[in-house]
Amino acid sequence: MSTPTTDRSPWRRIRRWLAWPIRTRDGRRLRAPIRAVLPLVTTFLALAVVQTAVRTRFEHPVRELLELLGIAAILAVAVVASARLIDRRPTAEYGLAVDRRWVRSLAVGAGIGTAVNAGALAVVLGADWAAVTGVTEAPGVLPFLPATVGAFALVAVAAAWEEFVFRATMLKNLAEGGQDSLGRRPAVLLAVLLSALVFAALHGGKVTHPGQYGYYLLAGAILGGVYALTGDLALPIGFHALYNYTQGLFGLGVSGAVPELLALDLVGPSRWVGEEGLVHVGAAAAGGVLLVAYLRRRDGALKVADRVTRWTPRDGGE
């Protein structure tokens, strides 16, 4: 009479064969490509549900407040769920270990994001590509100050979500998963490129000409490169949030869509002005140079951070 172990062994082999594309060989984690895209897909769908529900039922300014709370809640759940269920790693390993150094890096990134948009403003005004039509203007019923505080909060949370899903989960897991077959540096470089391509593709709703994808590809490469050099989300979040926010605040985005410290009438060539114009391509590139210069001054030699390809099993991987 056959033993139960013998009877079950074929089924165990079948289960292992079926699980191979999904789980690692030791069965402890999902495969790297799945870990890379799952947080993006799930949170993107959750955001779509929240925004659809809020925008069809509520008006300004309640709509924006509810969207802010919804995005913040989705981000918080995503960080915890990714760490516990998908990546099985401590949340600090994403680059979210908030301490004095982290806060200082966040502030530096924010300052650089603001500075490059101030430079872009100087360029468009100096070239007579824009005319100031007003100051401290806000759409809707709220006065400028509360409107701009709300706009900042919404932009900052959205930027933090993007940095988490594109850099801390996608880039990190692709680099970690590819290092054994490609080598550490090639795997990180490929992860930066792939995450930047996905970042650019998902901003396609803003693109009116295929060449404009290059702007988002450059931005994704800069933010991914900074993350690869630091293994930390502080600089990318700070730069991303304040770059997006001050672009609207300085009137350099879509006029009338957000609170504006300066309301501008952009009259320059469309290839140069506007959110994806060459002025902003130059501003983003300048931001990348300044971020790398700061890292060079702070850390000395530039190299891929160990944290980018490291997995520390959470609670011993249990």
PDB file of C-alpha atoms in Angstrom:
ATOM      1  CA  MET A   1       0.000   0.000   0.000  1.00  0.00           C
ATOM      2  CA  SER A   2       1.389   3.424  -1.004  1.00  0.00           C
ATOM      3  CA  THR A   3       2.273   5.924   1.673  1.00  0.00           C
ATOM      4  CA  PRO A   4       0.479   9.296   1.782  1.00  0.00           C
ATOM      5  CA  THR A   5       3.787  11.036   1.014  1.00  0.00           C
ATOM      6  CA  THR A   6       4.216   9.035  -2.192  1.00  0.00           C
ATOM      7  CA  ASP A   7       0.622   9.749  -3.229  1.00  0.00           C
ATOM      8  CA  ARG A   8       1.059  13.473  -2.705  1.00  0.00           C
ATOM      9  CA  SER A   9       4.500  13.926  -4.214  1.00  0.00           C
ATOM     10  CA  PRO A  10       3.319  14.311  -7.850  1.00  0.00           C
ATOM     11  CA  TRP A  11       0.880  16.971  -6.771  1.00  0.00           C
ATOM     12  CA  ARG A  12       3.608  18.745  -4.858  1.00  0.00           C
ATOM     13  CA  ARG A  13       5.751  18.801  -7.983  1.00  0.00           C
ATOM     14  CA  ILE A  14       2.840  20.132 -10.012  1.00  0.00           C
ATOM     15  CA  ARG A  15       2.177  22.846  -7.453  1.00  0.00           C
ATOM     16  CA  ARG A  16       5.841  23.844  -7.447  1.00  0.00           C
ATOM     17  CA  TRP A  17       5.844  23.936 -11.249  1.00  0.00           C
ATOM     18  CA  LEU A  18       2.697  26.086 -11.325  1.00  0.00           C
ATOM     19  CA  ALA A  19       4.044  28.404  -8.624  1.00  0.00           C
ATOM     20  CA  TRP A  20       7.465  28.860 -10.258  1.00  0.00           C
ATOM     21  CA  PRO A  21       6.472  31.908 -12.408  1.00  0.00           C
ATOM     22  CA  ILE A  22       4.792  33.524  -9.410  1.00  0.00           C
ATOM     23  CA  ARG A  23       6.878  32.759  -6.341  1.00  0.00           C
ATOM     24  CA  THR A  24      10.614  32.549  -5.682  1.00  0.00           C
ATOM     25  CA  ARG A  25      12.202  29.122  -5.428  1.00  0.00           C
ATOM     26  CA  ASP A  26      12.079  29.098  -1.630  1.00  0.00           C
ATOM     27  CA  GLY A  27       8.408  30.119  -1.736  1.00  0.00           C
ATOM     28  CA  ARG A  28       8.914  33.064   0.596  1.00  0.00           C
ATOM     29  CA  ARG A  29       8.208  35.939  -1.820  1.00  0.00           C
ATOM     30  CA  LEU A  30       6.537  36.822  -5.087  1.00  0.00           C
ATOM     31  CA  ARG A  31       8.796  37.104  -8.133  1.00  0.00           C
ATOM     32  CA  ALA A  32      10.516  40.466  -8.616  1.00  0.00           C
ATOM     33  CA  PRO A  33       8.484  41.624 -11.683  1.00  0.00           C
ATOM     34  CA  ILE A  34       5.240  40.977  -9.783  1.00  0.00           C
ATOM     35  CA  ARG A  35       6.534  42.802  -6.717  1.00  0.00           C
ATOM     36  CA  ALA A  36       7.564  45.650  -9.010  1.00  0.00           C
ATOM     37  CA  VAL A  37       4.173  46.257 -10.642  1.00  0.00           C
ATOM     38  CA  LEU A  38       1.615  45.077  -8.079  1.00  0.00           C
ATOM     39  CA  PRO A  39       1.718  48.191  -5.834  1.00  0.00           C
ATOM     40  CA  LEU A  40       1.404  50.453  -8.892  1.00  0.00           C
ATOM     41  CA  VAL A  41      -1.534  48.553 -10.387  1.00  0.00           C
ATOM     42  CA  THR A  42      -3.488  48.153  -7.157  1.00  0.00           C
ATOM     43  CA  THR A  43      -3.027  51.740  -5.980  1.00  0.00           C
ATOM     44  CA  PHE A  44      -3.741  53.129  -9.462  1.00  0.00           C
ATOM     45  CA  LEU A  45      -7.046  51.251  -9.545  1.00  0.00           C
ATOM     46  CA  ALA A  46      -7.860  52.368  -6.000  1.00  0.00           C
ATOM     47  CA  LEU A  47      -7.139  55.999  -6.921  1.00  0.00           C
ATOM     48  CA  ALA A  48      -9.360  55.717  -9.989  1.00  0.00           C
ATOM     49  CA  VAL A  49     -12.222  54.435  -7.836  1.00  0.00           C
ATOM     50  CA  VAL A  50     -11.759  57.200  -5.236  1.00  0.00           C
ATOM     51  CA  GLN A  51     -11.492  59.995  -7.798  1.00  0.00           C
ATOM     52  CA  THR A  52     -14.495  58.765  -9.767  1.00  0.00           C
ATOM     53  CA  ALA A  53     -16.630  58.527  -6.633  1.00  0.00           C
ATOM     54  CA  VAL A  54     -15.531  61.914  -5.293  1.00  0.00           C
ATOM     55  CA  ARG A  55     -15.707  63.894  -8.538  1.00  0.00           C
ATOM     56  CA  THR A  56     -19.209  62.679  -9.414  1.00  0.00           C
ATOM     57  CA  ARG A  57     -20.695  63.443  -5.987  1.00  0.00           C
ATOM     58  CA  PHE A  58     -18.907  66.479  -4.584  1.00  0.00           C
ATOM     59  CA  GLU A  59     -17.998  69.982  -5.666  1.00  0.00           C
ATOM     60  CA  HIS A  60     -15.070  72.284  -4.950  1.00  0.00           C
ATOM     61  CA  PRO A  61     -13.624  72.653  -2.293  1.00  0.00           C
ATOM     62  CA  VAL A  62     -14.930  69.476  -0.580  1.00  0.00           C
ATOM     63  CA  ARG A  63     -13.891  67.471  -3.646  1.00  0.00           C
ATOM     64  CA  GLU A  64     -10.204  68.365  -3.293  1.00  0.00           C
ATOM     65  CA  LEU A  65     -10.196  67.657   0.449  1.00  0.00           C
ATOM     66  CA  LEU A  66     -11.727  64.221  -0.023  1.00  0.00           C
ATOM     67  CA  GLU A  67      -9.285  63.423  -2.839  1.00  0.00           C
ATOM     68  CA  LEU A  68      -6.394  64.413  -0.577  1.00  0.00           C
ATOM     69  CA  LEU A  69      -7.635  62.173   2.231  1.00  0.00           C
ATOM     70  CA  GLY A  70      -8.252  59.333  -0.214  1.00  0.00           C
ATOM     71  CA  ILE A  71      -4.779  59.482  -1.767  1.00  0.00           C
ATOM     72  CA  ALA A  72      -3.139  59.740   1.664  1.00  0.00           C
ATOM     73  CA  ALA A  73      -5.074  56.706   2.909  1.00  0.00           C
ATOM     74  CA  ILE A  74      -4.227  54.671  -0.201  1.00  0.00           C
ATOM     75  CA  LEU A  75      -0.541  55.569   0.132  1.00  0.00           C
ATOM     76  CA  ALA A  76      -0.451  54.604   3.824  1.00  0.00           C
ATOM     77  CA  VAL A  77      -2.141  51.264   3.148  1.00  0.00           C
ATOM     78  CA  ALA A  78       0.125  50.628   0.157  1.00  0.00           C
ATOM     79  CA  VAL A  79       3.318  51.156   2.192  1.00  0.00           C
ATOM     80  CA  VAL A  80       2.197  48.790   4.958  1.00  0.00           C
ATOM     81  CA  ALA A  81       0.702  46.169   2.625  1.00  0.00           C
ATOM     82  CA  SER A  82       3.715  46.190   0.318  1.00  0.00           C
ATOM     83  CA  ALA A  83       6.120  45.752   3.210  1.00  0.00           C
ATOM     84  CA  ARG A  84       4.132  43.035   4.978  1.00  0.00           C
ATOM     85  CA  LEU A  85       2.502  41.070   2.153  1.00  0.00           C
ATOM     86  CA  ILE A  86       4.400  41.690  -1.087  1.00  0.00           C
ATOM     87  CA  ASP A  87       8.029  42.579  -0.357  1.00  0.00           C
ATOM     88  CA  ARG A  88       8.200  41.137   3.180  1.00  0.00           C
ATOM     89  CA  ARG A  89      10.718  43.789   4.175  1.00  0.00           C
ATOM     90  CA  PRO A  90      10.868  46.596   6.781  1.00  0.00           C
ATOM     91  CA  THR A  91       9.303  49.840   5.545  1.00  0.00           C
ATOM     92  CA  ALA A  92      12.546  51.664   6.351  1.00  0.00           C
ATOM     93  CA  GLU A  93      14.257  49.694   3.574  1.00  0.00           C
ATOM     94  CA  TYR A  94      12.182  51.588   0.997  1.00  0.00           C
ATOM     95  CA  GLY A  95      14.025  54.753   2.011  1.00  0.00           C
ATOM     96  CA  LEU A  96      11.376  55.908   4.471  1.00  0.00           C
ATOM     97  CA  ALA A  97      13.482  55.974   7.633  1.00  0.00           C
ATOM     98  CA  VAL A  98      12.482  59.480   8.690  1.00  0.00           C
ATOM     99  CA  ASP A  99      15.167  61.124  10.830  1.00  0.00           C
ATOM    100  CA  ARG A 100      17.034  64.442  10.889  1.00  0.00           C
ATOM    101  CA  ARG A 101      19.157  63.543   7.844  1.00  0.00           C
ATOM    102  CA  TRP A 102      16.050  62.427   5.933  1.00  0.00           C
ATOM    103  CA  VAL A 103      14.215  65.679   6.700  1.00  0.00           C
ATOM    104  CA  ARG A 104      17.260  67.731   5.683  1.00  0.00           C
ATOM    105  CA  SER A 105      17.448  65.878   2.353  1.00  0.00           C
ATOM    106  CA  LEU A 106      13.718  66.420   1.851  1.00  0.00           C
ATOM    107  CA  ALA A 107      14.222  70.168   2.372  1.00  0.00           C
ATOM    108  CA  VAL A 108      17.181  70.261  -0.032  1.00  0.00           C
ATOM    109  CA  GLY A 109      15.164  68.491  -2.723  1.00  0.00           C
ATOM    110  CA  ALA A 110      12.304  70.932  -2.173  1.00  0.00           C
ATOM    111  CA  GLY A 111      14.661  73.903  -2.418  1.00  0.00           C
ATOM    112  CA  ILE A 112      16.159  72.661  -5.687  1.00  0.00           C
ATOM    113  CA  GLY A 113      12.701  72.004  -7.157  1.00  0.00           C
ATOM    114  CA  THR A 114      11.677  75.562  -6.276  1.00  0.00           C
ATOM    115  CA  ALA A 115      14.927  77.105  -7.551  1.00  0.00           C
ATOM    116  CA  VAL A 116      14.782  75.535 -11.007  1.00  0.00           C
ATOM    117  CA  ASN A 117      11.212  76.730 -11.528  1.00  0.00           C
ATOM    118  CA  ALA A 118      12.235  80.213 -10.395  1.00  0.00           C
ATOM    119  CA  GLY A 119      14.904  80.004 -13.081  1.00  0.00           C
ATOM    120  CA  ALA A 120      12.320  78.893 -15.648  1.00  0.00           C
ATOM    121  CA  LEU A 121      10.152  81.858 -14.663  1.00  0.00           C
ATOM    122  CA  ALA A 122      13.075  84.218 -15.169  1.00  0.00           C
ATOM    123  CA  VAL A 123      13.714  82.737 -18.623  1.00  0.00           C
ATOM    124  CA  VAL A 124      10.151  83.100 -19.910  1.00  0.00           C
ATOM    125  CA  LEU A 125       9.805  86.639 -18.537  1.00  0.00           C
ATOM    126  CA  GLY A 126      13.241  87.674 -19.791  1.00  0.00           C
ATOM    127  CA  ALA A 127      12.489  86.319 -23.276  1.00  0.00           C
ATOM    128  CA  ASP A 128       9.098  88.097 -23.333  1.00  0.00           C
ATOM    129  CA  TRP A 129       7.404  84.713 -23.673  1.00  0.00           C
ATOM    130  CA  ALA A 130       4.993  85.528 -20.835  1.00  0.00           C
ATOM    131  CA  ALA A 131       3.106  88.485 -19.457  1.00  0.00           C
ATOM    132  CA  VAL A 132       1.952  88.841 -15.845  1.00  0.00           C
ATOM    133  CA  THR A 133      -1.830  89.200 -15.780  1.00  0.00           C
ATOM    134  CA  GLY A 134      -2.444  88.985 -12.040  1.00  0.00           C
ATOM    135  CA  VAL A 135      -1.154  88.003  -8.614  1.00  0.00           C
ATOM    136  CA  THR A 136      -2.400  85.664  -5.862  1.00  0.00           C
ATOM    137  CA  GLU A 137      -5.211  84.262  -7.959  1.00  0.00           C
ATOM    138  CA  ALA A 138      -7.081  81.087  -7.071  1.00  0.00           C
ATOM    139  CA  PRO A 139      -9.736  79.110  -8.937  1.00  0.00           C
ATOM    140  CA  GLY A 140     -12.988  78.377  -7.161  1.00  0.00           C
ATOM    141  CA  VAL A 141     -14.406  79.969  -4.032  1.00  0.00           C
ATOM    142  CA  LEU A 142     -11.460  79.740  -1.599  1.00  0.00           C
ATOM    143  CA  PRO A 143      -9.149  82.719  -1.012  1.00  0.00           C
ATOM    144  CA  PHE A 144      -5.584  82.346  -2.258  1.00  0.00           C
ATOM    145  CA  LEU A 145      -3.901  81.301   1.017  1.00  0.00           C
ATOM    146  CA  PRO A 146      -6.144  78.342   1.977  1.00  0.00           C
ATOM    147  CA  ALA A 147      -6.404  77.344  -1.686  1.00  0.00           C
ATOM    148  CA  THR A 148      -2.642  77.198  -2.123  1.00  0.00           C
ATOM    149  CA  VAL A 149      -2.155  75.279   1.143  1.00  0.00           C
ATOM    150  CA  GLY A 150      -4.681  72.710  -0.045  1.00  0.00           C
ATOM    151  CA  ALA A 151      -3.062  72.536  -3.472  1.00  0.00           C
ATOM    152  CA  PHE A 152       0.354  71.995  -1.904  1.00  0.00           C
ATOM    153  CA  ALA A 153      -0.924  69.174   0.305  1.00  0.00           C
ATOM    154  CA  LEU A 154      -2.561  67.425  -2.661  1.00  0.00           C
ATOM    155  CA  VAL A 155       0.525  67.772  -4.869  1.00  0.00           C
ATOM    156  CA  ALA A 156       2.867  66.610  -2.092  1.00  0.00           C
ATOM    157  CA  VAL A 157       0.864  63.477  -1.298  1.00  0.00           C
ATOM    158  CA  ALA A 158       0.510  62.645  -5.001  1.00  0.00           C
ATOM    159  CA  ALA A 159       4.272  63.068  -5.481  1.00  0.00           C
ATOM    160  CA  ALA A 160       4.982  60.829  -2.482  1.00  0.00           C
ATOM    161  CA  TRP A 161       2.692  58.162  -3.962  1.00  0.00           C
ATOM    162  CA  GLU A 162       4.478  58.327  -7.324  1.00  0.00           C
ATOM    163  CA  GLU A 163       7.904  58.105  -5.720  1.00  0.00           C
ATOM    164  CA  PHE A 164       6.845  55.124  -3.650  1.00  0.00           C
ATOM    165  CA  VAL A 165       5.365  53.083  -6.515  1.00  0.00           C
ATOM    166  CA  PHE A 166       7.875  54.008  -9.228  1.00  0.00           C
ATOM    167  CA  ARG A 167      11.073  54.154  -7.215  1.00  0.00           C
ATOM    168  CA  ALA A 168      10.753  52.359  -3.854  1.00  0.00           C
ATOM    169  CA  THR A 169       8.847  49.338  -5.181  1.00  0.00           C
ATOM    170  CA  MET A 170       9.284  49.189  -8.968  1.00  0.00           C
ATOM    171  CA  LEU A 171      12.899  50.306  -9.376  1.00  0.00           C
ATOM    172  CA  LYS A 172      14.081  48.604  -6.187  1.00  0.00           C
ATOM    173  CA  ASN A 173      12.497  45.227  -6.943  1.00  0.00           C
ATOM    174  CA  LEU A 174      13.636  45.208 -10.570  1.00  0.00           C
ATOM    175  CA  ALA A 175      17.205  45.997  -9.498  1.00  0.00           C
ATOM    176  CA  GLU A 176      17.129  43.424  -6.718  1.00  0.00           C
ATOM    177  CA  GLY A 177      15.658  40.741  -8.954  1.00  0.00           C
ATOM    178  CA  GLY A 178      18.029  41.361 -11.850  1.00  0.00           C
ATOM    179  CA  GLN A 179      21.351  41.607 -10.047  1.00  0.00           C
ATOM    180  CA  ASP A 180      22.043  37.846  -9.957  1.00  0.00           C
ATOM    181  CA  SER A 181      21.747  37.430 -13.730  1.00  0.00           C
ATOM    182  CA  LEU A 182      22.929  40.856 -14.954  1.00  0.00           C
ATOM    183  CA  GLY A 183      25.288  42.046 -12.266  1.00  0.00           C
ATOM    184  CA  ARG A 184      24.545  44.778  -9.744  1.00  0.00           C
ATOM    185  CA  ARG A 185      25.269  47.939 -11.729  1.00  0.00           C
ATOM    186  CA  PRO A 186      23.660  46.807 -15.023  1.00  0.00           C
ATOM    187  CA  ALA A 187      20.586  45.645 -13.105  1.00  0.00           C
ATOM    188  CA  VAL A 188      20.235  49.029 -11.382  1.00  0.00           C
ATOM    189  CA  LEU A 189      20.740  50.900 -14.659  1.00  0.00           C
ATOM    190  CA  LEU A 190      18.097  48.773 -16.380  1.00  0.00           C
ATOM    191  CA  ALA A 191      15.725  49.255 -13.432  1.00  0.00           C
ATOM    192  CA  VAL A 192      16.139  53.047 -13.635  1.00  0.00           C
ATOM    193  CA  LEU A 193      15.405  52.960 -17.371  1.00  0.00           C
ATOM    194  CA  LEU A 194      12.383  50.655 -17.126  1.00  0.00           C
ATOM    195  CA  SER A 195      10.824  52.567 -14.231  1.00  0.00           C
ATOM    196  CA  ALA A 196      11.369  55.840 -16.145  1.00  0.00           C
ATOM    197  CA  LEU A 197       9.676  54.370 -19.234  1.00  0.00           C
ATOM    198  CA  VAL A 198       6.635  53.308 -17.207  1.00  0.00           C
ATOM    199  CA  PHE A 199       6.605  56.702 -15.456  1.00  0.00           C
ATOM    200  CA  ALA A 200       6.577  58.467 -18.842  1.00  0.00           C
ATOM    201  CA  ALA A 201       3.928  56.159 -20.300  1.00  0.00           C
ATOM    202  CA  LEU A 202       1.533  56.759 -17.416  1.00  0.00           C
ATOM    203  CA  HIS A 203       1.788  60.532 -17.938  1.00  0.00           C
ATOM    204  CA  GLY A 204       0.540  60.093 -21.501  1.00  0.00           C
ATOM    205  CA  GLY A 205      -2.716  61.860 -20.655  1.00  0.00           C
ATOM    206  CA  LYS A 206      -0.792  65.150 -20.542  1.00  0.00           C
ATOM    207  CA  VAL A 207       1.041  64.587 -23.816  1.00  0.00           C
ATOM    208  CA  THR A 208      -0.145  66.215 -27.040  1.00  0.00           C
ATOM    209  CA  HIS A 209       2.925  65.340 -29.130  1.00  0.00           C
ATOM    210  CA  PRO A 210       5.068  62.156 -28.963  1.00  0.00           C
ATOM    211  CA  GLY A 211       8.203  64.245 -28.408  1.00  0.00           C
ATOM    212  CA  GLN A 212       6.784  65.393 -25.066  1.00  0.00           C
ATOM    213  CA  TYR A 213       7.255  61.898 -23.661  1.00  0.00           C
ATOM    214  CA  GLY A 214      10.949  62.777 -23.528  1.00  0.00           C
ATOM    215  CA  TYR A 215      10.259  65.314 -20.777  1.00  0.00           C
ATOM    216  CA  TYR A 216       8.675  62.676 -18.541  1.00  0.00           C
ATOM    217  CA  LEU A 217      11.326  60.125 -19.451  1.00  0.00           C
ATOM    218  CA  LEU A 218      14.010  62.607 -18.378  1.00  0.00           C
ATOM    219  CA  ALA A 219      12.165  63.366 -15.142  1.00  0.00           C
ATOM    220  CA  GLY A 220      11.764  59.662 -14.377  1.00  0.00           C
ATOM    221  CA  ALA A 221      15.448  59.025 -15.079  1.00  0.00           C
ATOM    222  CA  ILE A 222      16.526  61.898 -12.812  1.00  0.00           C
ATOM    223  CA  LEU A 223      14.311  60.818  -9.922  1.00  0.00           C
ATOM    224  CA  GLY A 224      15.253  57.157 -10.396  1.00  0.00           C
ATOM    225  CA  GLY A 225      18.941  57.992 -10.624  1.00  0.00           C
ATOM    226  CA  VAL A 226      18.835  59.977  -7.388  1.00  0.00           C
ATOM    227  CA  TYR A 227      17.042  57.089  -5.676  1.00  0.00           C
ATOM    228  CA  ALA A 228      19.644  54.631  -7.000  1.00  0.00           C
ATOM    229  CA  LEU A 229      22.448  56.772  -5.564  1.00  0.00           C
ATOM    230  CA  THR A 230      20.833  57.169  -2.159  1.00  0.00           C
ATOM    231  CA  GLY A 231      18.397  54.306  -1.596  1.00  0.00           C
ATOM    232  CA  ASP A 232      16.320  57.026   0.019  1.00  0.00           C
ATOM    233  CA  LEU A 233      13.049  58.726  -0.938  1.00  0.00           C
ATOM    234  CA  ALA A 234      13.698  62.084   0.738  1.00  0.00           C
ATOM    235  CA  LEU A 235      15.412  63.896  -2.145  1.00  0.00           C
ATOM    236  CA  PRO A 236      13.067  62.513  -4.858  1.00  0.00           C
ATOM    237  CA  ILE A 237       9.921  63.350  -2.873  1.00  0.00           C
ATOM    238  CA  GLY A 238      11.136  66.828  -1.943  1.00  0.00           C
ATOM    239  CA  PHE A 239      12.196  67.691  -5.485  1.00  0.00           C
ATOM    240  CA  HIS A 240       9.143  66.111  -7.150  1.00  0.00           C
ATOM    241  CA  ALA A 241       6.616  67.749  -4.818  1.00  0.00           C
ATOM    242  CA  LEU A 242       8.001  71.288  -4.925  1.00  0.00           C
ATOM    243  CA  TYR A 243       8.836  71.136  -8.628  1.00  0.00           C
ATOM    244  CA  ASN A 244       5.204  70.255  -9.435  1.00  0.00           C
ATOM    245  CA  TYR A 245       3.794  72.701  -6.911  1.00  0.00           C
ATOM    246  CA  THR A 246       5.890  75.748  -7.845  1.00  0.00           C
ATOM    247  CA  GLN A 247       5.342  75.151 -11.542  1.00  0.00           C
ATOM    248  CA  GLY A 248       1.684  75.961 -10.911  1.00  0.00           C
ATOM    249  CA  LEU A 249       2.400  78.586  -8.262  1.00  0.00           C
ATOM    250  CA  PHE A 250       4.620  80.541 -10.666  1.00  0.00           C
ATOM    251  CA  GLY A 251       2.012  80.366 -13.435  1.00  0.00           C
ATOM    252  CA  LEU A 252       4.124  78.074 -15.612  1.00  0.00           C
ATOM    253  CA  GLY A 253       1.584  75.263 -15.926  1.00  0.00           C
ATOM    254  CA  VAL A 254      -2.022  75.333 -17.078  1.00  0.00           C
ATOM    255  CA  SER A 255      -3.243  78.834 -16.252  1.00  0.00           C
ATOM    256  CA  GLY A 256      -6.257  79.011 -13.934  1.00  0.00           C
ATOM    257  CA  ALA A 257      -6.133  75.324 -12.986  1.00  0.00           C
ATOM    258  CA  VAL A 258      -4.351  75.832  -9.634  1.00  0.00           C
ATOM    259  CA  PRO A 259      -3.708  78.748  -7.238  1.00  0.00           C
ATOM    260  CA  GLU A 260      -1.106  81.064  -8.768  1.00  0.00           C
ATOM    261  CA  LEU A 261       1.174  83.517  -7.020  1.00  0.00           C
ATOM    262  CA  LEU A 262       1.755  84.938 -10.505  1.00  0.00           C
ATOM    263  CA  ALA A 263      -0.839  84.473 -13.217  1.00  0.00           C
ATOM    264  CA  LEU A 264       0.908  84.406 -16.583  1.00  0.00           C
ATOM    265  CA  ASP A 265      -0.244  84.661 -20.146  1.00  0.00           C
ATOM    266  CA  LEU A 266       2.204  82.366 -21.939  1.00  0.00           C
ATOM    267  CA  VAL A 267       2.704  83.781 -25.434  1.00  0.00           C
ATOM    268  CA  GLY A 268       6.028  82.214 -26.412  1.00  0.00           C
ATOM    269  CA  PRO A 269       6.538  79.366 -28.909  1.00  0.00           C
ATOM    270  CA  SER A 270       4.649  76.245 -27.831  1.00  0.00           C
ATOM    271  CA  ARG A 271       7.780  74.128 -28.114  1.00  0.00           C
ATOM    272  CA  TRP A 272       9.465  76.313 -25.485  1.00  0.00           C
ATOM    273  CA  VAL A 273       6.725  77.253 -23.007  1.00  0.00           C
ATOM    274  CA  GLY A 274       4.017  75.234 -21.268  1.00  0.00           C
ATOM    275  CA  GLU A 275       4.284  72.303 -18.904  1.00  0.00           C
ATOM    276  CA  GLU A 276       6.229  70.046 -21.317  1.00  0.00           C
ATOM    277  CA  GLY A 277       8.070  72.827 -23.200  1.00  0.00           C
ATOM    278  CA  LEU A 278      11.823  72.945 -23.653  1.00  0.00           C
ATOM    279  CA  VAL A 279      12.161  75.542 -20.876  1.00  0.00           C
ATOM    280  CA  HIS A 280      10.948  72.893 -18.439  1.00  0.00           C
ATOM    281  CA  VAL A 281      13.085  70.209 -20.028  1.00  0.00           C
ATOM    282  CA  GLY A 282      16.048  72.470 -19.246  1.00  0.00           C
ATOM    283  CA  ALA A 283      14.736  73.142 -15.732  1.00  0.00           C
ATOM    284  CA  ALA A 284      14.377  69.431 -15.021  1.00  0.00           C
ATOM    285  CA  ALA A 285      17.879  68.755 -16.357  1.00  0.00           C
ATOM    286  CA  ALA A 286      19.278  71.580 -14.212  1.00  0.00           C
ATOM    287  CA  GLY A 287      17.499  70.081 -11.226  1.00  0.00           C
ATOM    288  CA  GLY A 288      19.158  66.739 -11.911  1.00  0.00           C
ATOM    289  CA  VAL A 289      22.594  68.374 -12.059  1.00  0.00           C
ATOM    290  CA  LEU A 290      21.987  70.219  -8.773  1.00  0.00           C
ATOM    291  CA  LEU A 291      20.728  67.079  -7.034  1.00  0.00           C
ATOM    292  CA  VAL A 292      23.786  65.104  -8.115  1.00  0.00           C
ATOM    293  CA  ALA A 293      26.076  67.998  -7.113  1.00  0.00           C
ATOM    294  CA  TYR A 294      24.507  68.006  -3.657  1.00  0.00           C
ATOM    295  CA  LEU A 295      25.033  64.247  -3.317  1.00  0.00           C
ATOM    296  CA  ARG A 296      28.635  64.587  -4.485  1.00  0.00           C
ATOM    297  CA  ARG A 297      29.253  67.242  -1.846  1.00  0.00           C
ATOM    298  CA  ARG A 298      27.415  65.335   0.886  1.00  0.00           C
ATOM    299  CA  ASP A 299      28.599  61.784   0.220  1.00  0.00           C
ATOM    300  CA  GLY A 300      31.816  62.152  -1.751  1.00  0.00           C
ATOM    301  CA  ALA A 301      32.172  59.533  -4.492  1.00  0.00           C
ATOM    302  CA  LEU A 302      28.894  58.682  -6.219  1.00  0.00           C
ATOM    303  CA  LYS A 303      27.923  55.021  -6.180  1.00  0.00           C
ATOM    304  CA  VAL A 304      24.847  52.826  -6.149  1.00  0.00           C
ATOM    305  CA  ALA A 305      23.444  52.642  -2.632  1.00  0.00           C
ATOM    306  CA  ASP A 306      23.551  49.187  -1.030  1.00  0.00           C
ATOM    307  CA  ARG A 307      19.919  49.541   0.019  1.00  0.00           C
ATOM    308  CA  VAL A 308      18.701  49.613  -3.601  1.00  0.00           C
ATOM    309  CA  THR A 309      19.491  45.928  -4.185  1.00  0.00           C
ATOM    310  CA  ARG A 310      19.265  44.680  -0.601  1.00  0.00           C
ATOM    311  CA  TRP A 311      16.518  42.588   0.896  1.00  0.00           C
ATOM    312  CA  THR A 312      16.290  42.360   4.655  1.00  0.00           C
ATOM    313  CA  PRO A 313      13.650  39.745   5.506  1.00  0.00           C
ATOM    314  CA  ARG A 314      11.005  41.264   7.693  1.00  0.00           C
ATOM    315  CA  ASP A 315      10.809  39.449  11.039  1.00  0.00           C
ATOM    316  CA  GLY A 316      13.267  36.882   9.750  1.00  0.00           C
ATOM    317  CA  GLY A 317      11.204  36.381   6.593  1.00  0.00           C
ATOM    318  CA  GLU A 318       8.496  34.542   8.497  1.00  0.00           C
TER     319      GLU A 318
END
